[in-house]
Coordinates of C-alpha atoms in Angstrom, one line a residue:
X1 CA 1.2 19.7 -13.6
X2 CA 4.7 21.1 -13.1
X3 CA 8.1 19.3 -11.7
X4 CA 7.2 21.2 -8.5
X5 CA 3.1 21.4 -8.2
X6 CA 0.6 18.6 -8.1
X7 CA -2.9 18.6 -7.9
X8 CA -2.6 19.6 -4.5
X9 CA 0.7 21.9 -3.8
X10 CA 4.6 21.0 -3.2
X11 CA 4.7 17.5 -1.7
X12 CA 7.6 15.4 -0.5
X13 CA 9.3 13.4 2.5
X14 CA 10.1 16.4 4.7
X15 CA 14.1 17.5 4.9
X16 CA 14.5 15.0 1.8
X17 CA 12.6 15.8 -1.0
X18 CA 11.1 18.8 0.3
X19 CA 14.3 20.8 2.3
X20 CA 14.3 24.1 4.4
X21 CA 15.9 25.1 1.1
X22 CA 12.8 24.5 -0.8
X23 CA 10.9 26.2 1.7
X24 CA 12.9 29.4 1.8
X25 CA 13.1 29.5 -2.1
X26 CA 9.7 28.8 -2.1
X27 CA 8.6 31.8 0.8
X28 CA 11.0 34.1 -1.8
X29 CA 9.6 33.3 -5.2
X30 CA 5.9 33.2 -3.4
X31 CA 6.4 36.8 -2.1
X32 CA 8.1 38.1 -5.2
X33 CA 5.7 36.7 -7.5
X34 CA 2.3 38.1 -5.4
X35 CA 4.6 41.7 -5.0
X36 CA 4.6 41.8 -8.4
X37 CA 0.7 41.7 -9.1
X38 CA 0.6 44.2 -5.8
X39 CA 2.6 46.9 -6.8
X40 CA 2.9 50.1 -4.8
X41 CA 2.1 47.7 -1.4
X42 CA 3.5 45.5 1.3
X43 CA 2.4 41.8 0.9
X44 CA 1.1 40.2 3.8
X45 CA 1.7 36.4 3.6
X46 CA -0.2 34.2 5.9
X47 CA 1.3 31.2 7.5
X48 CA -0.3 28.0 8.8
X49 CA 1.0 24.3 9.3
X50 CA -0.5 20.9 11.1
X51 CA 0.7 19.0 14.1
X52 CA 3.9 17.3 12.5
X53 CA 7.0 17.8 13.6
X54 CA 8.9 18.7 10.2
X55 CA 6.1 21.9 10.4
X56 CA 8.4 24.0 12.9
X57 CA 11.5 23.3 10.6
X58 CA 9.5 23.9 7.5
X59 CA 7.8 26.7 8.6
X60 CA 11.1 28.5 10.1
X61 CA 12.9 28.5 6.5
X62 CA 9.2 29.6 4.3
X63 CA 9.2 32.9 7.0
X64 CA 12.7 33.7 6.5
X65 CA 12.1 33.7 2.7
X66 CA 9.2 35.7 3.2
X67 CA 10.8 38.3 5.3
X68 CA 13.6 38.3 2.7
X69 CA 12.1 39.9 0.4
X70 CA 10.2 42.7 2.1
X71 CA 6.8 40.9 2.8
X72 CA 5.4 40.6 6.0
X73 CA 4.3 36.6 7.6
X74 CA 0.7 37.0 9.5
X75 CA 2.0 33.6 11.7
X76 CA -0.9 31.7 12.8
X77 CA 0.2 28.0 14.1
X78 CA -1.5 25.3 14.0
X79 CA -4.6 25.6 12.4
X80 CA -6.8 23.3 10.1
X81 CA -5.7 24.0 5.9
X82 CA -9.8 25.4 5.0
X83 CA -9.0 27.5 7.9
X84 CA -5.6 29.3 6.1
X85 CA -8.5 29.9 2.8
X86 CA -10.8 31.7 5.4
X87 CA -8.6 33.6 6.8
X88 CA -6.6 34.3 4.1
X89 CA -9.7 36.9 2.6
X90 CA -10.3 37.8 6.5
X91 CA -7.1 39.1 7.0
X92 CA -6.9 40.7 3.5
X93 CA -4.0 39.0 3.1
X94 CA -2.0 38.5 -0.3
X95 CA -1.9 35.3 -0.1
X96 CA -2.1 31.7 2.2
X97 CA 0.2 29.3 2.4
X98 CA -0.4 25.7 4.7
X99 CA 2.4 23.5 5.6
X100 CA 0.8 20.2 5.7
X101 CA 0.8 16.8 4.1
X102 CA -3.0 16.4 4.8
X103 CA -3.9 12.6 5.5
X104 CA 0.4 11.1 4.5
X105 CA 2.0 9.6 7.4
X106 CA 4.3 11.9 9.6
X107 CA 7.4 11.3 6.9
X108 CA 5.7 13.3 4.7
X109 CA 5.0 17.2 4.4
X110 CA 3.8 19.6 1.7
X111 CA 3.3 23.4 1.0
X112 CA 0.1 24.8 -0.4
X113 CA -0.9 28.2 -1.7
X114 CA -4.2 30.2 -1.0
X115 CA -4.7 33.3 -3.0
X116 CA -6.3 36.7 -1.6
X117 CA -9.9 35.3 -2.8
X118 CA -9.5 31.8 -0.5
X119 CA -9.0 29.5 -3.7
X120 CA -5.8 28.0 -4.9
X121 CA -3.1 30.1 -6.9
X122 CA -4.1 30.6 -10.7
X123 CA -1.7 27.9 -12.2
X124 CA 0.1 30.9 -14.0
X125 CA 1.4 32.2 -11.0
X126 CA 2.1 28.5 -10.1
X127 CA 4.1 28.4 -12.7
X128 CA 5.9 31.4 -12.4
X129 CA 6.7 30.5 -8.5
X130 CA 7.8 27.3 -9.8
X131 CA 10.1 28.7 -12.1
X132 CA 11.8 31.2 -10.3
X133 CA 12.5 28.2 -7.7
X134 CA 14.3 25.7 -10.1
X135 CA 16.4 28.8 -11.8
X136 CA 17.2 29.8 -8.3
X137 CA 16.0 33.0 -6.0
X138 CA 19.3 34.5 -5.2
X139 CA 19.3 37.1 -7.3
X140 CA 15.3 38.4 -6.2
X141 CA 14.7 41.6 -4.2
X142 CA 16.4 41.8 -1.1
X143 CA 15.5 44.3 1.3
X144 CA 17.6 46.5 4.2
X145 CA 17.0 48.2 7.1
X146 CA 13.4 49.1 7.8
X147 CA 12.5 47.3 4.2
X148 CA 12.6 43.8 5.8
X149 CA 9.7 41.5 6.0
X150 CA 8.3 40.8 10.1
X151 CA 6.6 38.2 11.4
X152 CA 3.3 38.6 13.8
X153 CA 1.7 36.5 15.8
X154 CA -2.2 36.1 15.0
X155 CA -3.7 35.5 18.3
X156 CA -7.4 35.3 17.5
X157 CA -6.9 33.5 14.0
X158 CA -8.5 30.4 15.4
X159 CA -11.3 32.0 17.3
X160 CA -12.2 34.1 14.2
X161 CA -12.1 30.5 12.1
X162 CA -14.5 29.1 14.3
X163 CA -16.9 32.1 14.4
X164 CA -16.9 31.6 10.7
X165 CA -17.9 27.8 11.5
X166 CA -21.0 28.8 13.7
X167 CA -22.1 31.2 11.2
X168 CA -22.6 28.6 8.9
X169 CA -24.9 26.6 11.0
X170 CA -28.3 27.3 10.2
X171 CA -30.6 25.7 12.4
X172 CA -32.6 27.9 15.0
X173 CA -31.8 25.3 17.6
X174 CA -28.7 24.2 18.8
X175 CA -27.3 20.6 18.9
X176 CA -28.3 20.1 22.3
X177 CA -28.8 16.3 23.0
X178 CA -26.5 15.8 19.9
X179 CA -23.8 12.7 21.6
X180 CA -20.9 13.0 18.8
X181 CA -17.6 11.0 18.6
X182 CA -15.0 12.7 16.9
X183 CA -11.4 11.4 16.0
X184 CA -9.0 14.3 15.2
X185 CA -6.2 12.3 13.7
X186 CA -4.1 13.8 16.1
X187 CA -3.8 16.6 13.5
X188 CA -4.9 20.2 13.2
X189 CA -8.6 19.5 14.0
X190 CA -7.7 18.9 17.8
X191 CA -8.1 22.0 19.6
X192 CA -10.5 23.4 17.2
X193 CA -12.8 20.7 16.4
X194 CA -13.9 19.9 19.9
X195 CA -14.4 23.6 20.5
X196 CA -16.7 24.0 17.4
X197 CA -19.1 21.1 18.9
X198 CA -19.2 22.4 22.3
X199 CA -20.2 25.4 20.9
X200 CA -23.0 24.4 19.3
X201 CA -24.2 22.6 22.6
X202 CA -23.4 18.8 21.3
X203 CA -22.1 16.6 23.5
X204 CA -18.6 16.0 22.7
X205 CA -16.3 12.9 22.9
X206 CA -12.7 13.5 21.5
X207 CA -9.9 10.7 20.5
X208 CA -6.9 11.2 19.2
X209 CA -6.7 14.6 20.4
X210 CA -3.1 14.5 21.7
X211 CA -0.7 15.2 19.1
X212 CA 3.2 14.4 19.8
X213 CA 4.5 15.8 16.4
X214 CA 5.1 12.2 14.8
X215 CA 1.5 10.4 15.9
X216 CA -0.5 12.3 13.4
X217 CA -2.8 9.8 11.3
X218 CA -1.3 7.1 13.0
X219 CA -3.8 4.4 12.6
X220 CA -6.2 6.9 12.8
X221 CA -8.2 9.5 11.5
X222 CA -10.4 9.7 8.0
X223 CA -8.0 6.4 6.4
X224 CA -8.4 4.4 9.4
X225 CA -11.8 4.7 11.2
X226 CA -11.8 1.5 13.3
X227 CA -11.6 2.5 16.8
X228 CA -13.7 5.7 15.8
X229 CA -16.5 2.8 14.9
X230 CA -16.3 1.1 18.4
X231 CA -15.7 4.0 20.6
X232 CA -19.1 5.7 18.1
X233 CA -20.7 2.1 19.6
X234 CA -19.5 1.8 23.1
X235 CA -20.2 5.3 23.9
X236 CA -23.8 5.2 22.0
X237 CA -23.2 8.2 20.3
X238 CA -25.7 9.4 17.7
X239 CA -22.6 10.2 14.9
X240 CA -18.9 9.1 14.6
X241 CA -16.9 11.8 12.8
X242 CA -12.9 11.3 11.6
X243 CA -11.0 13.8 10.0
X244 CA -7.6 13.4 8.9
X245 CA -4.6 15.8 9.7
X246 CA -5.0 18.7 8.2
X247 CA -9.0 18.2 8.8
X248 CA -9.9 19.0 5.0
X249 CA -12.2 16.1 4.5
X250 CA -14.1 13.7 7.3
X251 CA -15.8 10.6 6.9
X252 CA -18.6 10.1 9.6
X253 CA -19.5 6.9 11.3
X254 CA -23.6 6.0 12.1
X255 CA -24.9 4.6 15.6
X256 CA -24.3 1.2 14.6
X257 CA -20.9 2.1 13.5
X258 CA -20.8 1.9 10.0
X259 CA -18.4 4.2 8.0
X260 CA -20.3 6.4 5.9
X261 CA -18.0 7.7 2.7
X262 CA -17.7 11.0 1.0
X263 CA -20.5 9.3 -1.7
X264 CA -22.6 9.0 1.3
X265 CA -22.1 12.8 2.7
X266 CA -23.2 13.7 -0.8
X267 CA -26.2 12.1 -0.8
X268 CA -27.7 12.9 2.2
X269 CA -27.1 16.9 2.5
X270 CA -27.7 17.0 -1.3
X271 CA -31.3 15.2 -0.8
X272 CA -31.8 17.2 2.6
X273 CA -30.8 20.7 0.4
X274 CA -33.1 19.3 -2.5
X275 CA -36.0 18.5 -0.5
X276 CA -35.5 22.3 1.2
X277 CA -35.5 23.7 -2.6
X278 CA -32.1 24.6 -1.7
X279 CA -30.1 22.6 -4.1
X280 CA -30.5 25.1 -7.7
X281 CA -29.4 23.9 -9.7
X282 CA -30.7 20.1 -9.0
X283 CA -27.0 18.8 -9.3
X284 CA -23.8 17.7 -7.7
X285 CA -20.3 17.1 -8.8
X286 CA -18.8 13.8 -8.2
X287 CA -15.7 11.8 -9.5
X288 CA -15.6 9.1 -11.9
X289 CA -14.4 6.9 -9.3
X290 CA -18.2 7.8 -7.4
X291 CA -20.3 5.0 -6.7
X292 CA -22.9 4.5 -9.5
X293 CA -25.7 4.0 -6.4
X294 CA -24.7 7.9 -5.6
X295 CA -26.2 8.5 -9.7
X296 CA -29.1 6.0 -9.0
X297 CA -30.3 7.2 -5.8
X298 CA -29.9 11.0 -7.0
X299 CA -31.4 9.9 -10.4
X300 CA -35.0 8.9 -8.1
X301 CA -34.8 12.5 -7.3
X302 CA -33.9 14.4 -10.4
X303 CA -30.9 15.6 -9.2
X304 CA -28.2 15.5 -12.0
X305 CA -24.2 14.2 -11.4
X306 CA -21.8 16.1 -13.3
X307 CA -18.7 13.8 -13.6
X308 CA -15.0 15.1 -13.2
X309 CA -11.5 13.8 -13.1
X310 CA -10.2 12.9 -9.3
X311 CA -9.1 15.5 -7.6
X312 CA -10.6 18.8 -5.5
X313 CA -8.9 21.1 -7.9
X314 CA -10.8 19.5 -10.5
X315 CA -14.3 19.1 -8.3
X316 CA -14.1 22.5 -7.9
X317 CA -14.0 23.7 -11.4
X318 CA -16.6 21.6 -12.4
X319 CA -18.9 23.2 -9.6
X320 CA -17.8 26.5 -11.2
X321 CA -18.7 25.8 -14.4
X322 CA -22.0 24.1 -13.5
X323 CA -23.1 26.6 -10.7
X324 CA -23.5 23.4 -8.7
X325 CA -23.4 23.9 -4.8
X326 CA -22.2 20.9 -3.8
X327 CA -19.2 18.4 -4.9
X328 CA -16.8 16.1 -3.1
X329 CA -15.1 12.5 -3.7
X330 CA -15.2 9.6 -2.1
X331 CA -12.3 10.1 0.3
X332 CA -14.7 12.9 2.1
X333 CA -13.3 15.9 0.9
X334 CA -16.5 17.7 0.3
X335 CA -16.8 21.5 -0.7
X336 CA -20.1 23.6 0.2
X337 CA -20.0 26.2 -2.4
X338 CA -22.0 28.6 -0.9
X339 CA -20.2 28.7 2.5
X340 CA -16.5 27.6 1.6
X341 CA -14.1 28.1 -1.6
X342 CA -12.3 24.7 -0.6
X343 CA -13.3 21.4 1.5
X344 CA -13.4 21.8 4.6
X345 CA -14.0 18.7 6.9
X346 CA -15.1 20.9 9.8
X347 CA -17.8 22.4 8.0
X348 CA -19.3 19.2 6.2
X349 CA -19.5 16.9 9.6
X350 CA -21.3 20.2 11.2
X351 CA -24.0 20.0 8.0
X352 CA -24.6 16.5 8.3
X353 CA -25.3 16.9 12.1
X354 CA -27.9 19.4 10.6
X355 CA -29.4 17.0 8.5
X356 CA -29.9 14.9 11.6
X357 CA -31.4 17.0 13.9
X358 CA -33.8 18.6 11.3
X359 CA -34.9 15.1 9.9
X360 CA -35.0 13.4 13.2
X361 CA -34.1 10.1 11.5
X362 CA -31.1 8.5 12.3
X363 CA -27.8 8.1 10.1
X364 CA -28.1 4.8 9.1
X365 CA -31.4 5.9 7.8
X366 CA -30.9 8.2 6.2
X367 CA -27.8 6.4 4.3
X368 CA -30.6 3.7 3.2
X369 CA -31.5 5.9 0.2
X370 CA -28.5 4.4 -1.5
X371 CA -27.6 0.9 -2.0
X372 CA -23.6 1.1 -3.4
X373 CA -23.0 -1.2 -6.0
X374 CA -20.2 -3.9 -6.4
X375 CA -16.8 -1.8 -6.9
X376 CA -13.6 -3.8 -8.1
X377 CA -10.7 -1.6 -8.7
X378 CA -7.1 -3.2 -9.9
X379 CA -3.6 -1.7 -10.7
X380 CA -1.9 -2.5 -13.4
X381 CA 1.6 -2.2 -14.1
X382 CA 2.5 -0.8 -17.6
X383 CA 5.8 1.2 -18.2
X384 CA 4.6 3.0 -21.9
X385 CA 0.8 3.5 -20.6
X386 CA -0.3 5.8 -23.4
X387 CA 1.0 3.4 -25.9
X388 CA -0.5 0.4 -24.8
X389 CA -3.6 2.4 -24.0
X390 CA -4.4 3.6 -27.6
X391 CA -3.4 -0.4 -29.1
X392 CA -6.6 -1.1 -30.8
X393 CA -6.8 -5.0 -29.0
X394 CA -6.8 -2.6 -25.9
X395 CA -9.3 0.0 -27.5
X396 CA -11.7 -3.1 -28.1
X397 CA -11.7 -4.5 -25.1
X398 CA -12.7 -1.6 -23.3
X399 CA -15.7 -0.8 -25.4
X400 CA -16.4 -4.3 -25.5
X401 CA -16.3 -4.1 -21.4
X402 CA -18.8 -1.1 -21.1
X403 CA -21.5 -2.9 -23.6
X404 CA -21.6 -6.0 -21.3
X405 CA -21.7 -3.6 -18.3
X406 CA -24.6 -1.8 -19.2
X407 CA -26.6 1.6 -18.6
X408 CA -26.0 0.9 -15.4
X409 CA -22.6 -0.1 -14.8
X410 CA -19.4 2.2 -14.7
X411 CA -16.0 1.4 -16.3
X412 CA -12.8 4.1 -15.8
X413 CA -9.2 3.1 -16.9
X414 CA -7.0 5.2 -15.2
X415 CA -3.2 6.0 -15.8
X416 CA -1.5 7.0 -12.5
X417 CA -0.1 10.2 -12.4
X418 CA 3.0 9.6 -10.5
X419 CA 3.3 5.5 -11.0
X420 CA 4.2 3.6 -13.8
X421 CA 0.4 1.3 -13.7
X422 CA -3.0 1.9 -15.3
X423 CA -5.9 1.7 -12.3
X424 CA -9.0 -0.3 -13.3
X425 CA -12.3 0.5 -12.4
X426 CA -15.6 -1.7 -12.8
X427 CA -18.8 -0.8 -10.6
X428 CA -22.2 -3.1 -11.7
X429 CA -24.6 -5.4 -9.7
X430 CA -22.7 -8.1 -10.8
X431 CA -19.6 -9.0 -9.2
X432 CA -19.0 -11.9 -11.2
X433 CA -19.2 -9.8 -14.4
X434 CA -17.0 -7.0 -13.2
X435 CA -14.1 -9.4 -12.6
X436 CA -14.8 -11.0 -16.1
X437 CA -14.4 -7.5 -17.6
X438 CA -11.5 -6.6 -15.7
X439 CA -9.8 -9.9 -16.3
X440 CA -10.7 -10.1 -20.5
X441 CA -9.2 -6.0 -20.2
X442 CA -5.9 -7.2 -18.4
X443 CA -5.4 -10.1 -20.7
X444 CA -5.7 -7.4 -23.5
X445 CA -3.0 -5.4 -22.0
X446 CA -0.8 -8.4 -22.0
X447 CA -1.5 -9.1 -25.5
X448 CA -0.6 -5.3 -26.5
X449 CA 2.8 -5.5 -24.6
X450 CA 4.1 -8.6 -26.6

């Protein structure tokens, strides 16, 4: 990735690392670079952001790059990030941008591109935005008189997004009867989530709906689900469902208030879908750092898991070059090919309530198919990691680790992409044996550094 782009767009701690000036360099270079491919026309840039309070700031300076250059901003607030990729090809817009730090703590903020088809930017143009930021956009286009970039207000953005969302749910019958807990995060899901349920007749009750500008994911939301689990209990609700604050992903919560992980979404819509003859091909895409009980219980089925690095970017190419319909990682970010180009939390809690009213069997059911195995995951620090890495004492150890962990065990060494540690990773029925492996691993890594 570049200095600028990760995985998942620019990312930093908001007026710090990631200025006004960023943003305005980055609403200039965005605009110039999509112009470019649009020649002859007047892009048409739309603008999104989440609940925290660096979004107003950040948003302010992206627009005035925008405008600078001659393109016009389709503004439309708050809104949840899978929302900007809908409405992005809606609009017939040039792009999408989101100003959002997803599930980081309020600190934090980030700026994400959409391009005209819903998916992310081509990393060419990336690139090319990237580079005309760091040798600075003072000397781009600028526009006078009439030629200036505007900014509108898009009132019916979030109605339009949630028509989308109740075209998507395909039961005859509504959810009627349905008594769902939902936890926005105080993020972007608050206004919309609760209007999606009551529009498909569920019975609705919201927490952390209230968002101040500085309480989004504060203890709570899709990385912490506790009160989620006892209100889900208290209020005898048939499904718990957490998103986090830019509502990409959710991780839902049974009647008896167990969390239920993006492994478990997978499962149970891909076996629904499978048992529907809906799921062609028979496969899903996972992570490596997937549950092996997610392969087993699939496995029973004959439904295939193609493996990818973390990350959705790299979920989503995988289901691309597969054909596969459905893929997601543990964290709950889930992507329904057939109905979305990106995850979209929204959308995956409303096709698990699906599953639940077609089946008539309960979520804690339906979560029995698969029984997760021991996971042991440990971070170790090592400054030269592709050195010690390729040491053979290091090489041996980890071939002599998968041998002793068998068909049915899972090993992934893991450099960090932004730290200087190797992550760990040992899955088996044994617990005993996966911190033997890790252990005779870490001692190797010792051995390599001396």
């Amino acid at each position: 990735m570049g200095i600028l782009f990760g995985t998942d767009g620019v990312r930093g701690t908001a007026n710090i690392e990631l200025t006004p000036e960023m943003a305005f360099d980055l609403g200039r270079a965005g605009s110039y670079a999509l112009a470019k491919q649009e020649a002859g026309t007047r892009p048409r840039i739309l603008v999104g952001k989440d609940t925290r309070i660096s979004g107003d700031m950040l948003e302010a300076a992206l627009q005035a790059g925008i405008c600078s250059t001659g393109a016009d901003v389709l503004k439309v607030g708050i809104i949840p990030t899978p929302a900007i990729a809908y409405l992005t090809r809606y609009y017939q817009a040039s792009c999408g941008i989101v100003i959002s730090a997803s599930h980081n703590p309020v600190a934090d903020n980030g700026i994400k591109f959409f391009g005209p088809s819903g998916y992310k930017l081509p990393d060419e143009v990336e690139a090319e935005i990237e580079q005309l930021v760091l040798s600075g956009t003072r000397e781009l286009t600028r526009p006078r008189g009439a030629d200036v970039g505007r900014v509108y207000d898009v009132k019916e953005a979030e109605n339009n997004y949630l028509r989308y969302l109740t075209d998507c749910y395909s039961l005859k019958e509504d959810l009627y009867g349905l008594r769902v807990v939902m936890d926005c995060a105080n993020g972007a899901a608050y206004n919309v989530g609760p209007e999606l349920w009551h529009r498909l007749g569920a019975r609705v009750i919201a927490i952390n709906d209230k968002p101040n500008g500085v309480n989004i994911n504060e203890r709570c939301g899709s990385t912490y689900t506790d009160t989620l689990r006892k209100e889900v209990i208290e209020q005898q609700a048939d499904l718990g469902v957490a998103y986090d604050g830019d509502a990409d992903r959710c991780i839902i919560v049974d009647e008896r208030g167990n969390e239920l992980d993006g492994d478990y979404i997978m499962l149970i819509c891909a076996l629904d879908a499978y048992r529907q003859g809906k799921l062609d091909p028979p496969s899903i895409v996972a992570t490596v750092m997937s549950n092996i009980g997610l392969e087993i219980a699939l496995r029973r089925e004959n439904i295939r898991i193609e493996s990818c690095k973390v990350g959705d970017r790299y979920v989503l190419e995988k289901m691309q070059e597969t054909g596969s319909l459905l893929g997601g990682e543990q964290s709950g970010h889930i992507i329904f090919s057939r109905y979305a180009t990106t995850g979209d939390g929204l959308l995956t809690s409303i096709k698990v309530a699906e599953v639940l009213k077609r089946s008539g069997i309960s979520l804690s059911e339906l979560a029995r198919e698969m029984e997760k195995q021991p996971q042991l995951l440990v971070n170790v620090s090592l400054e030269n990691k592709d050195e010690i890495l390729g040491h053979e004492l290091v090489v041996a150890s980890l071939k002599e680790a998968e041998r002793r962990l068998g068909e049915w065990g899972k090993l992934v060494v893991r450099p960090s992409g932004t730290e200087p540690l190797v992550r760990i990773m040992a899955q088996g029925s044994d617990r005993y044996l996966l911190e033997e492996v890790i252990d005779s691993i870490k001692k190797a890594i010792a051995t390599a550094q001396n």
